[in-house]
């Protein structure tokens, strides 16, 4: 799927990201009580959705007239997924990229940056802010003896500019073609007025670049919808009463959006205390905050915060059910969809009678209800109430969008991430079994 900037300019530049699969998850759908689709951004060249963001940002610079027919050198101050995506995108287009990271960056990430082909990886300072300032004020101003005289040195931002959001908006372009069309009159009525047939999309939030792109993509498709003849012949829209819900998920200790929403003002966290360091922007972008408190027509944005232990459960669910290994910043979205409902222990029949609820048995032969899959619980959604009564047995998804049913469609953006190994996942499993998060 081409970028907006690329389509308007030079077709000679290839797109440094790929269209990713959309798969429906039977196991997560069973646990969530609705249809769960996984948008597998973990298969991008850099291992995360950041390939879209950084790739389109790089393209936006390459098509500028002042950079035509001259050498270009990119610089990134993020040693996480954005830095890795910048290196992968720049290298795929034939340009060097230097990354400056703080001294606290783990050797695993430094090694991945070098292996991806970074021109150089420089460690400096205690924070990403300090690393970024050193990059701009020292590294980019230094004259390399092997450097061309007219080289264009370009600094890349990890999440806060328009080309980044436009790159991320291509996710919506793909979803519009990949989601199955509404089947039957009921589904057609449910999705009438929506620019794509989905009830909710779940994504994680660091600085907000992904959320911004999703909103922009939905808005673009809504405008296309308004221009279509079919829409003109049926001007009745249910977008205000039947919006697409966007769940913006953070971990406790990276929750800069939730803090801003609570105070109705942009705030900066004093520090990042979560293990989900990829979400570690102490302050979200202004655009993200505005979308959260005043989203466009037809979109409802919900902010939610889960624990690191919840995020680890999500990591293990994807590993066990889909043979997919992602980092905590991604696993937290999975747990937002299934949450406590999937961890609730089966009630006895007498409990059900006392509660006055009707129960449905949902059990997979491969994952019986009493088998411990390493989530620090029974790992099953074997017994659920139709009403999902009681917040202790509700996922964040069901709490925030209570009208969902078994036919509702929810997309989880599997954003991926490189800060994960098999050994780390095994440690999460051990800690959860020992009571982490309980």
CSV table of C-alpha atoms in Angstrom, one decimal:
chain,number,residue,atom,x,y,z
A,1,UNK,CA,0.0,0.0,0.0
A,2,UNK,CA,1.7,3.2,-1.1
A,3,UNK,CA,2.1,6.3,1.0
A,4,UNK,CA,0.1,9.5,0.4
A,5,UNK,CA,3.3,11.5,-0.2
A,6,UNK,CA,4.7,8.9,-2.5
A,7,UNK,CA,1.6,8.7,-4.7
A,8,UNK,CA,1.8,12.5,-5.3
A,9,UNK,CA,5.5,12.6,-6.1
A,10,UNK,CA,8.3,10.3,-7.4
A,11,UNK,CA,7.2,6.8,-8.2
A,12,UNK,CA,10.9,5.7,-8.4
A,13,UNK,CA,11.0,5.4,-4.6
A,14,UNK,CA,9.7,2.0,-3.5
A,15,UNK,CA,7.5,1.7,-0.4
A,16,UNK,CA,9.6,0.6,2.6
A,17,UNK,CA,6.8,-1.3,4.3
A,18,UNK,CA,4.5,-4.2,3.3
A,19,UNK,CA,0.8,-4.9,3.4
A,20,UNK,CA,0.3,-7.1,6.4
A,21,UNK,CA,-2.2,-10.0,6.9
A,22,UNK,CA,-5.5,-9.7,8.8
A,23,UNK,CA,-6.5,-13.0,10.5
A,24,UNK,CA,-9.5,-13.9,12.6
A,25,UNK,CA,-8.6,-15.5,15.9
A,26,UNK,CA,-10.9,-18.2,17.1
A,27,UNK,CA,-9.3,-18.5,20.5
A,28,UNK,CA,-9.4,-14.8,21.3
A,29,UNK,CA,-12.9,-14.4,19.8
A,30,UNK,CA,-14.1,-17.2,22.1
A,31,UNK,CA,-12.5,-15.4,25.1
A,32,UNK,CA,-13.7,-11.9,24.2
A,33,UNK,CA,-17.3,-12.9,23.2
A,34,UNK,CA,-17.0,-11.2,19.8
A,35,UNK,CA,-15.1,-11.6,16.5
A,36,UNK,CA,-11.4,-10.7,17.1
A,37,UNK,CA,-9.2,-9.9,14.1
A,38,UNK,CA,-5.5,-9.5,14.3
A,39,UNK,CA,-3.7,-7.0,12.0
A,40,UNK,CA,-0.2,-8.5,12.0
A,41,UNK,CA,2.1,-5.6,11.9
A,42,UNK,CA,4.8,-7.7,13.6
A,43,UNK,CA,5.7,-9.0,10.1
A,44,UNK,CA,6.8,-5.6,8.8
A,45,UNK,CA,10.5,-5.4,7.7
A,46,UNK,CA,11.5,-3.9,11.1
A,47,UNK,CA,9.2,-6.1,13.1
A,48,UNK,CA,6.7,-3.4,14.0
A,49,UNK,CA,4.2,-0.9,12.5
A,50,UNK,CA,7.0,1.7,12.8
A,51,UNK,CA,8.0,0.7,9.3
A,52,UNK,CA,5.0,2.6,8.0
A,53,UNK,CA,5.7,5.6,10.2
A,54,UNK,CA,9.4,6.0,9.7
A,55,UNK,CA,9.2,4.8,6.1
A,56,UNK,CA,6.8,7.5,5.1
A,57,UNK,CA,8.6,10.2,7.1
A,58,UNK,CA,11.8,9.3,5.2
A,59,UNK,CA,9.9,9.4,1.8
A,60,UNK,CA,8.5,12.8,2.7
A,61,UNK,CA,12.1,14.1,2.9
A,62,UNK,CA,13.4,12.3,-0.2
A,63,UNK,CA,10.7,13.9,-2.4
A,64,UNK,CA,11.5,17.4,-1.4
A,65,UNK,CA,13.1,19.4,-4.3
A,66,UNK,CA,16.0,20.6,-2.1
A,67,UNK,CA,17.1,16.9,-1.5
A,68,UNK,CA,16.9,15.9,-5.1
A,69,UNK,CA,20.2,14.6,-6.7
A,70,UNK,CA,22.2,15.0,-3.5
A,71,UNK,CA,23.5,12.6,-0.9
A,72,UNK,CA,21.2,12.2,2.2
A,73,UNK,CA,22.1,10.9,5.7
A,74,UNK,CA,19.3,10.3,8.2
A,75,UNK,CA,19.6,10.5,11.9
A,76,UNK,CA,17.3,9.0,14.6
A,77,UNK,CA,17.4,9.4,18.3
A,78,UNK,CA,15.2,6.4,19.2
A,79,UNK,CA,16.9,3.2,20.0
A,80,UNK,CA,13.7,1.3,20.1
A,81,UNK,CA,11.3,0.3,17.4
A,82,UNK,CA,11.3,3.7,15.7
A,83,UNK,CA,15.1,3.7,15.4
A,84,UNK,CA,15.2,0.2,14.0
A,85,UNK,CA,12.4,1.0,11.5
A,86,UNK,CA,14.3,4.1,10.4
A,87,UNK,CA,17.5,2.1,9.7
A,88,UNK,CA,15.5,-0.6,7.9
A,89,UNK,CA,13.6,1.9,5.7
A,90,UNK,CA,16.6,4.1,5.0
A,91,UNK,CA,18.8,1.1,4.1
A,92,UNK,CA,16.1,-0.4,1.8
A,93,UNK,CA,16.0,2.9,-0.1
A,94,UNK,CA,19.8,3.1,-0.3
A,95,UNK,CA,20.6,5.8,2.3
A,96,UNK,CA,22.6,5.7,5.6
A,97,UNK,CA,21.0,6.2,9.0
A,98,UNK,CA,22.8,6.9,12.2
A,99,UNK,CA,21.1,6.2,15.5
A,100,UNK,CA,21.9,7.9,18.9
A,101,UNK,CA,20.6,6.1,22.0
A,102,UNK,CA,21.0,6.7,25.7
A,103,UNK,CA,23.5,4.7,27.8
A,104,UNK,CA,20.6,2.7,29.3
A,105,UNK,CA,19.8,1.1,26.0
A,106,UNK,CA,20.1,-2.7,26.2
A,107,UNK,CA,22.9,-4.5,24.4
A,108,UNK,CA,20.2,-6.5,22.6
A,109,UNK,CA,18.8,-3.4,20.9
A,110,UNK,CA,22.2,-2.0,20.1
A,111,UNK,CA,23.1,-5.3,18.4
A,112,UNK,CA,19.8,-5.3,16.4
A,113,UNK,CA,20.5,-1.7,15.2
A,114,UNK,CA,24.0,-2.7,14.0
A,115,UNK,CA,22.8,-5.9,12.4
A,116,UNK,CA,20.1,-4.0,10.6
A,117,UNK,CA,22.8,-1.9,8.9
A,118,UNK,CA,22.9,1.3,10.9
A,119,UNK,CA,25.7,3.6,9.7
A,120,UNK,CA,26.6,4.1,13.4
A,121,UNK,CA,25.1,3.5,16.8
A,122,UNK,CA,26.2,6.1,19.3
A,123,UNK,CA,25.3,5.9,23.0
A,124,UNK,CA,25.1,9.1,25.0
A,125,UNK,CA,23.2,10.5,28.0
A,126,UNK,CA,20.8,9.1,30.5
A,127,UNK,CA,17.5,9.7,28.6
A,128,UNK,CA,16.3,9.7,25.0
A,129,UNK,CA,15.9,13.5,25.3
A,130,UNK,CA,19.6,13.9,26.1
A,131,UNK,CA,20.5,11.5,23.3
A,132,UNK,CA,18.4,13.5,20.9
A,133,UNK,CA,19.9,16.8,21.9
A,134,UNK,CA,23.4,15.3,21.5
A,135,UNK,CA,22.5,14.0,18.1
A,136,UNK,CA,21.2,17.4,16.8
A,137,UNK,CA,23.8,19.6,18.5
A,138,UNK,CA,26.9,17.5,18.2
A,139,UNK,CA,26.7,14.5,15.9
A,140,UNK,CA,24.8,16.2,13.1
A,141,UNK,CA,27.1,19.3,13.2
A,142,UNK,CA,30.3,17.3,13.1
A,143,UNK,CA,32.0,17.1,9.8
A,144,UNK,CA,33.0,13.6,8.8
A,145,UNK,CA,36.2,13.6,6.7
A,146,UNK,CA,34.6,11.0,4.4
A,147,UNK,CA,31.4,13.0,4.1
A,148,UNK,CA,30.3,14.6,0.8
A,149,UNK,CA,30.3,18.4,0.8
A,150,UNK,CA,26.6,18.9,0.1
A,151,UNK,CA,25.2,16.0,2.1
A,152,UNK,CA,21.7,16.6,3.5
A,153,UNK,CA,21.6,15.7,7.2
A,154,UNK,CA,18.0,15.0,8.3
A,155,UNK,CA,16.8,14.3,11.8
A,156,UNK,CA,13.8,12.0,12.2
A,157,UNK,CA,11.1,12.2,14.9
A,158,UNK,CA,9.8,9.0,16.4
A,159,UNK,CA,6.1,9.9,16.5
A,160,UNK,CA,5.1,13.5,16.2
A,161,UNK,CA,4.7,14.8,12.6
A,162,UNK,CA,2.2,14.5,9.8
A,163,UNK,CA,4.1,12.1,7.5
A,164,UNK,CA,4.4,9.7,10.3
A,165,UNK,CA,0.6,9.7,10.9
A,166,UNK,CA,0.0,9.5,7.1
A,167,UNK,CA,2.2,6.4,7.0
A,168,UNK,CA,0.2,4.8,9.8
A,169,UNK,CA,-3.1,5.7,8.2
A,170,UNK,CA,-2.3,3.2,5.5
A,171,UNK,CA,-3.4,0.6,8.0
A,172,UNK,CA,-7.0,1.7,7.5
A,173,UNK,CA,-6.6,1.5,3.7
A,174,UNK,CA,-5.7,-2.1,4.1
A,175,UNK,CA,-8.4,-2.9,6.6
A,176,UNK,CA,-11.0,-1.4,4.3
A,177,UNK,CA,-10.2,-4.1,1.7
A,178,UNK,CA,-9.4,-7.0,4.1
A,179,UNK,CA,-12.3,-7.0,6.5
A,180,UNK,CA,-15.1,-9.3,5.3
A,181,UNK,CA,-18.1,-7.3,4.0
A,182,UNK,CA,-21.3,-7.3,6.1
A,183,UNK,CA,-23.3,-10.5,5.8
A,184,UNK,CA,-27.1,-10.2,6.0
A,185,UNK,CA,-29.5,-7.5,6.8
A,186,UNK,CA,-28.5,-7.3,10.5
A,187,UNK,CA,-24.8,-6.7,9.8
A,188,UNK,CA,-25.6,-4.3,7.0
A,189,UNK,CA,-27.8,-2.3,9.4
A,190,UNK,CA,-25.1,-2.4,12.1
A,191,UNK,CA,-22.4,-1.0,9.9
A,192,UNK,CA,-24.5,1.5,7.9
A,193,UNK,CA,-22.8,4.9,8.0
A,194,UNK,CA,-19.4,3.5,9.0
A,195,UNK,CA,-16.6,3.9,6.5
A,196,UNK,CA,-15.4,0.4,7.2
A,197,UNK,CA,-17.3,-2.6,8.7
A,198,UNK,CA,-15.7,-2.7,12.1
A,199,UNK,CA,-17.1,-2.0,15.6
A,200,UNK,CA,-13.8,-1.3,17.4
A,201,UNK,CA,-10.0,-1.1,16.9
A,202,UNK,CA,-7.6,-1.6,19.7
A,203,UNK,CA,-4.1,-0.1,19.6
A,204,UNK,CA,-1.4,0.8,22.1
A,205,UNK,CA,-0.3,4.4,22.7
A,206,UNK,CA,3.2,5.7,23.3
A,207,UNK,CA,3.5,9.2,21.8
A,208,UNK,CA,0.3,8.7,19.8
A,209,UNK,CA,1.5,8.3,16.3
A,210,UNK,CA,-0.4,5.1,15.7
A,211,UNK,CA,-3.7,6.4,17.1
A,212,UNK,CA,-3.3,9.6,15.0
A,213,UNK,CA,-2.9,7.6,11.9
A,214,UNK,CA,-5.9,5.4,12.6
A,215,UNK,CA,-8.1,8.4,13.1
A,216,UNK,CA,-6.8,10.1,10.0
A,217,UNK,CA,-7.4,7.0,7.9
A,218,UNK,CA,-10.9,6.6,9.1
A,219,UNK,CA,-11.6,10.2,8.4
A,220,UNK,CA,-10.2,9.9,4.9
A,221,UNK,CA,-12.4,6.9,4.1
A,222,UNK,CA,-15.4,8.7,5.6
A,223,UNK,CA,-14.8,11.6,3.1
A,224,UNK,CA,-14.5,9.0,0.3
A,225,UNK,CA,-17.8,7.5,1.5
A,226,UNK,CA,-19.5,10.9,1.4
A,227,UNK,CA,-18.4,11.4,-2.2
A,228,UNK,CA,-19.7,8.0,-3.4
A,229,UNK,CA,-23.0,7.8,-5.3
A,230,UNK,CA,-24.3,5.1,-3.0
A,231,UNK,CA,-23.8,7.4,0.0
A,232,UNK,CA,-25.4,10.3,-1.7
A,233,UNK,CA,-28.5,8.3,-2.5
A,234,UNK,CA,-28.8,7.3,1.2
A,235,UNK,CA,-27.8,10.4,3.2
A,236,UNK,CA,-29.0,9.0,6.5
A,237,UNK,CA,-25.9,8.4,8.7
A,238,UNK,CA,-25.7,6.5,12.0
A,239,UNK,CA,-22.1,7.7,12.6
A,240,UNK,CA,-23.0,9.7,15.7
A,241,UNK,CA,-25.0,7.1,17.5
A,242,UNK,CA,-23.0,4.1,16.1
A,243,UNK,CA,-19.4,5.2,16.0
A,244,UNK,CA,-16.2,3.2,15.4
A,245,UNK,CA,-14.6,2.8,18.8
A,246,UNK,CA,-10.9,3.3,19.1
A,247,UNK,CA,-9.4,1.9,22.4
A,248,UNK,CA,-6.1,3.6,23.2
A,249,UNK,CA,-4.3,1.3,25.6
A,250,UNK,CA,-1.3,2.1,27.9
A,251,UNK,CA,0.5,0.3,30.7
A,252,UNK,CA,0.6,1.8,34.2
A,253,UNK,CA,3.8,3.8,34.3
A,254,UNK,CA,3.6,4.9,30.6
A,255,UNK,CA,0.1,6.3,30.8
A,256,UNK,CA,0.7,9.9,29.6
A,257,UNK,CA,-2.5,10.0,27.5
A,258,UNK,CA,-4.7,8.7,30.4
A,259,UNK,CA,-3.1,11.4,32.6
A,260,UNK,CA,-3.8,14.1,30.1
A,261,UNK,CA,-7.4,13.0,29.6
A,262,UNK,CA,-8.0,12.9,33.3
A,263,UNK,CA,-6.6,16.5,33.7
A,264,UNK,CA,-8.1,17.7,30.4
A,265,UNK,CA,-4.7,19.1,29.6
A,266,UNK,CA,-1.4,17.8,28.2
A,267,UNK,CA,0.9,16.7,31.0
A,268,UNK,CA,4.3,15.1,31.2
A,269,UNK,CA,5.0,12.1,33.3
A,270,UNK,CA,7.9,12.5,35.8
A,271,UNK,CA,9.4,9.3,34.6
A,272,UNK,CA,8.6,6.0,32.9
A,273,UNK,CA,8.1,3.2,35.4
A,274,UNK,CA,6.6,0.4,33.2
A,275,UNK,CA,8.6,-2.4,31.7
A,276,UNK,CA,6.8,-1.6,28.4
A,277,UNK,CA,9.4,0.9,27.5
A,278,UNK,CA,8.3,1.1,23.8
A,279,UNK,CA,5.3,3.1,25.2
A,280,UNK,CA,7.6,5.3,27.1
A,281,UNK,CA,6.8,8.8,25.8
A,282,UNK,CA,6.4,11.0,28.9
A,283,UNK,CA,4.1,13.3,26.9
A,284,UNK,CA,1.8,12.4,24.0
A,285,UNK,CA,1.5,14.7,20.9
A,286,UNK,CA,-0.9,17.6,20.9
A,287,UNK,CA,-2.9,16.0,18.1
A,288,UNK,CA,-3.3,12.7,20.1
A,289,UNK,CA,-4.7,14.6,23.1
A,290,UNK,CA,-7.2,16.5,20.9
A,291,UNK,CA,-8.4,13.3,19.2
A,292,UNK,CA,-8.8,11.7,22.7
A,293,UNK,CA,-10.9,14.6,24.2
A,294,UNK,CA,-12.7,15.6,21.0
A,295,UNK,CA,-12.6,13.0,18.3
A,296,UNK,CA,-14.1,13.5,14.8
A,297,UNK,CA,-17.7,12.6,14.1
A,298,UNK,CA,-18.3,8.9,13.9
A,299,UNK,CA,-15.3,8.0,16.1
A,300,UNK,CA,-15.2,7.4,19.8
A,301,UNK,CA,-11.8,7.3,21.6
A,302,UNK,CA,-11.5,5.4,24.9
A,303,UNK,CA,-8.4,5.6,27.1
A,304,UNK,CA,-7.5,2.6,29.3
A,305,UNK,CA,-4.6,1.6,31.4
A,306,UNK,CA,-3.5,-2.0,32.3
A,307,UNK,CA,-0.7,-3.4,34.3
A,308,UNK,CA,2.6,-4.9,33.1
A,309,UNK,CA,1.4,-8.3,34.3
A,310,UNK,CA,-1.7,-7.9,32.1
A,311,UNK,CA,0.5,-7.0,29.2
A,312,UNK,CA,2.6,-10.2,29.9
A,313,UNK,CA,-0.5,-12.3,29.8
A,314,UNK,CA,-1.3,-10.9,26.4
A,315,UNK,CA,2.2,-11.7,25.2
A,316,UNK,CA,1.8,-15.3,26.3
A,317,UNK,CA,-1.7,-15.7,24.8
A,318,UNK,CA,-0.4,-14.7,21.3
A,319,UNK,CA,2.6,-17.0,21.7
A,320,UNK,CA,0.5,-20.0,22.8
A,321,UNK,CA,-2.5,-19.4,20.4
A,322,UNK,CA,-0.8,-17.9,17.4
A,323,UNK,CA,2.9,-18.8,17.6
A,324,UNK,CA,3.6,-15.0,17.6
A,325,UNK,CA,6.1,-13.3,19.9
A,326,UNK,CA,5.6,-9.7,20.6
A,327,UNK,CA,6.7,-7.3,23.3
A,328,UNK,CA,4.7,-6.0,26.3
A,329,UNK,CA,3.7,-2.8,24.5
A,330,UNK,CA,1.8,-5.0,22.0
A,331,UNK,CA,0.5,-7.8,24.4
A,332,UNK,CA,-1.3,-5.2,26.4
A,333,UNK,CA,-3.8,-4.7,23.5
A,334,UNK,CA,-4.6,-8.5,23.5
A,335,UNK,CA,-5.4,-8.4,27.3
A,336,UNK,CA,-7.5,-5.3,26.8
A,337,UNK,CA,-9.8,-7.4,24.6
A,338,UNK,CA,-10.1,-10.5,26.8
A,339,UNK,CA,-9.0,-9.3,30.2
A,340,UNK,CA,-10.6,-10.6,33.4
A,341,UNK,CA,-13.4,-12.3,31.5
A,342,UNK,CA,-10.9,-14.8,30.2
A,343,UNK,CA,-9.3,-15.3,33.6
A,344,UNK,CA,-12.5,-15.7,35.6
A,345,UNK,CA,-12.6,-19.1,37.2
A,346,UNK,CA,-15.6,-21.3,36.5
A,347,UNK,CA,-18.5,-20.8,38.9
A,348,UNK,CA,-20.6,-23.7,40.3
A,349,UNK,CA,-24.2,-24.2,39.2
A,350,UNK,CA,-25.3,-23.1,42.6
A,351,UNK,CA,-23.4,-19.9,42.2
A,352,UNK,CA,-25.2,-19.4,38.9
A,353,UNK,CA,-28.6,-19.9,40.4
A,354,UNK,CA,-27.8,-17.5,43.2
A,355,UNK,CA,-26.6,-14.9,40.8
A,356,UNK,CA,-29.7,-15.4,38.6
A,357,UNK,CA,-27.6,-15.6,35.4
A,358,UNK,CA,-27.6,-18.0,32.5
A,359,UNK,CA,-24.3,-19.5,31.7
A,360,UNK,CA,-22.9,-20.8,28.4
A,361,UNK,CA,-20.2,-23.4,28.2
A,362,UNK,CA,-17.4,-22.4,25.8
A,363,UNK,CA,-14.6,-25.0,25.8
A,364,UNK,CA,-12.0,-25.8,23.2
A,365,UNK,CA,-10.9,-29.4,23.3
A,366,UNK,CA,-7.3,-28.3,22.8
A,367,UNK,CA,-7.5,-25.9,25.8
A,368,UNK,CA,-9.7,-27.5,28.5
A,369,UNK,CA,-10.9,-25.2,31.2
A,370,UNK,CA,-8.7,-26.5,34.0
A,371,UNK,CA,-5.4,-26.5,32.1
A,372,UNK,CA,-2.9,-23.9,33.2
A,373,UNK,CA,-1.4,-22.3,30.1
A,374,UNK,CA,1.0,-20.1,32.1
A,375,UNK,CA,-1.1,-16.9,32.4
A,376,UNK,CA,-1.1,-17.1,36.2
A,377,UNK,CA,-4.7,-18.2,36.1
A,378,UNK,CA,-6.8,-21.0,34.5
A,379,UNK,CA,-6.0,-19.5,31.0
A,380,UNK,CA,-9.5,-20.2,29.8
A,381,UNK,CA,-12.8,-18.6,29.0
A,382,UNK,CA,-14.6,-21.8,29.6
A,383,UNK,CA,-17.5,-20.3,31.6
A,384,UNK,CA,-19.0,-16.9,30.9
A,385,UNK,CA,-22.2,-15.2,31.8
A,386,UNK,CA,-24.3,-13.9,28.9
A,387,UNK,CA,-24.7,-10.6,30.7
A,388,UNK,CA,-21.0,-10.4,31.6
A,389,UNK,CA,-22.3,-8.9,34.9
A,390,UNK,CA,-19.8,-7.5,37.3
A,391,UNK,CA,-16.7,-5.6,36.3
A,392,UNK,CA,-14.5,-8.2,37.8
A,393,UNK,CA,-15.5,-10.5,34.9
A,394,UNK,CA,-15.3,-8.0,32.2
A,395,UNK,CA,-12.5,-7.1,29.8
A,396,UNK,CA,-11.6,-3.4,29.2
A,397,UNK,CA,-13.2,-3.9,25.8
A,398,UNK,CA,-16.6,-5.0,27.2
A,399,UNK,CA,-16.4,-2.3,29.9
A,400,UNK,CA,-15.8,0.5,27.4
A,401,UNK,CA,-18.0,-0.9,24.6
A,402,UNK,CA,-20.8,-2.8,26.4
A,403,UNK,CA,-23.0,-3.3,23.4
A,404,UNK,CA,-20.7,-5.8,21.6
A,405,UNK,CA,-22.1,-9.2,20.8
A,406,UNK,CA,-20.9,-12.4,19.2
A,407,UNK,CA,-21.1,-10.9,15.7
A,408,UNK,CA,-19.3,-7.7,16.6
A,409,UNK,CA,-16.0,-7.1,14.8
A,410,UNK,CA,-12.9,-5.9,16.7
A,411,UNK,CA,-9.5,-5.4,15.2
A,412,UNK,CA,-6.4,-5.6,17.4
A,413,UNK,CA,-3.3,-3.9,15.9
A,414,UNK,CA,-0.6,-6.4,16.6
A,415,UNK,CA,2.1,-3.6,16.6
A,416,UNK,CA,4.9,-6.1,17.1
A,417,UNK,CA,8.2,-4.9,18.6
A,418,UNK,CA,11.8,-6.0,19.0
A,419,UNK,CA,12.3,-5.8,22.7
A,420,UNK,CA,11.3,-9.5,23.3
A,421,UNK,CA,13.0,-12.8,23.4
A,422,UNK,CA,11.9,-16.4,24.2
A,423,UNK,CA,13.8,-16.1,27.4
A,424,UNK,CA,11.9,-13.0,28.4
A,425,UNK,CA,8.6,-14.6,27.6
A,426,UNK,CA,9.6,-17.6,29.7
A,427,UNK,CA,10.4,-15.2,32.6
A,428,UNK,CA,6.9,-13.6,32.3
A,429,UNK,CA,5.3,-17.0,32.5
A,430,UNK,CA,7.3,-17.9,35.6
A,431,UNK,CA,6.4,-14.6,37.3
A,432,UNK,CA,2.7,-14.9,36.5
A,433,UNK,CA,2.6,-18.5,37.8
A,434,UNK,CA,4.2,-17.1,41.0
A,435,UNK,CA,1.4,-14.6,41.4
A,436,UNK,CA,2.6,-11.5,39.5
A,437,UNK,CA,-0.3,-9.1,39.1
A,438,UNK,CA,-2.7,-11.0,41.3
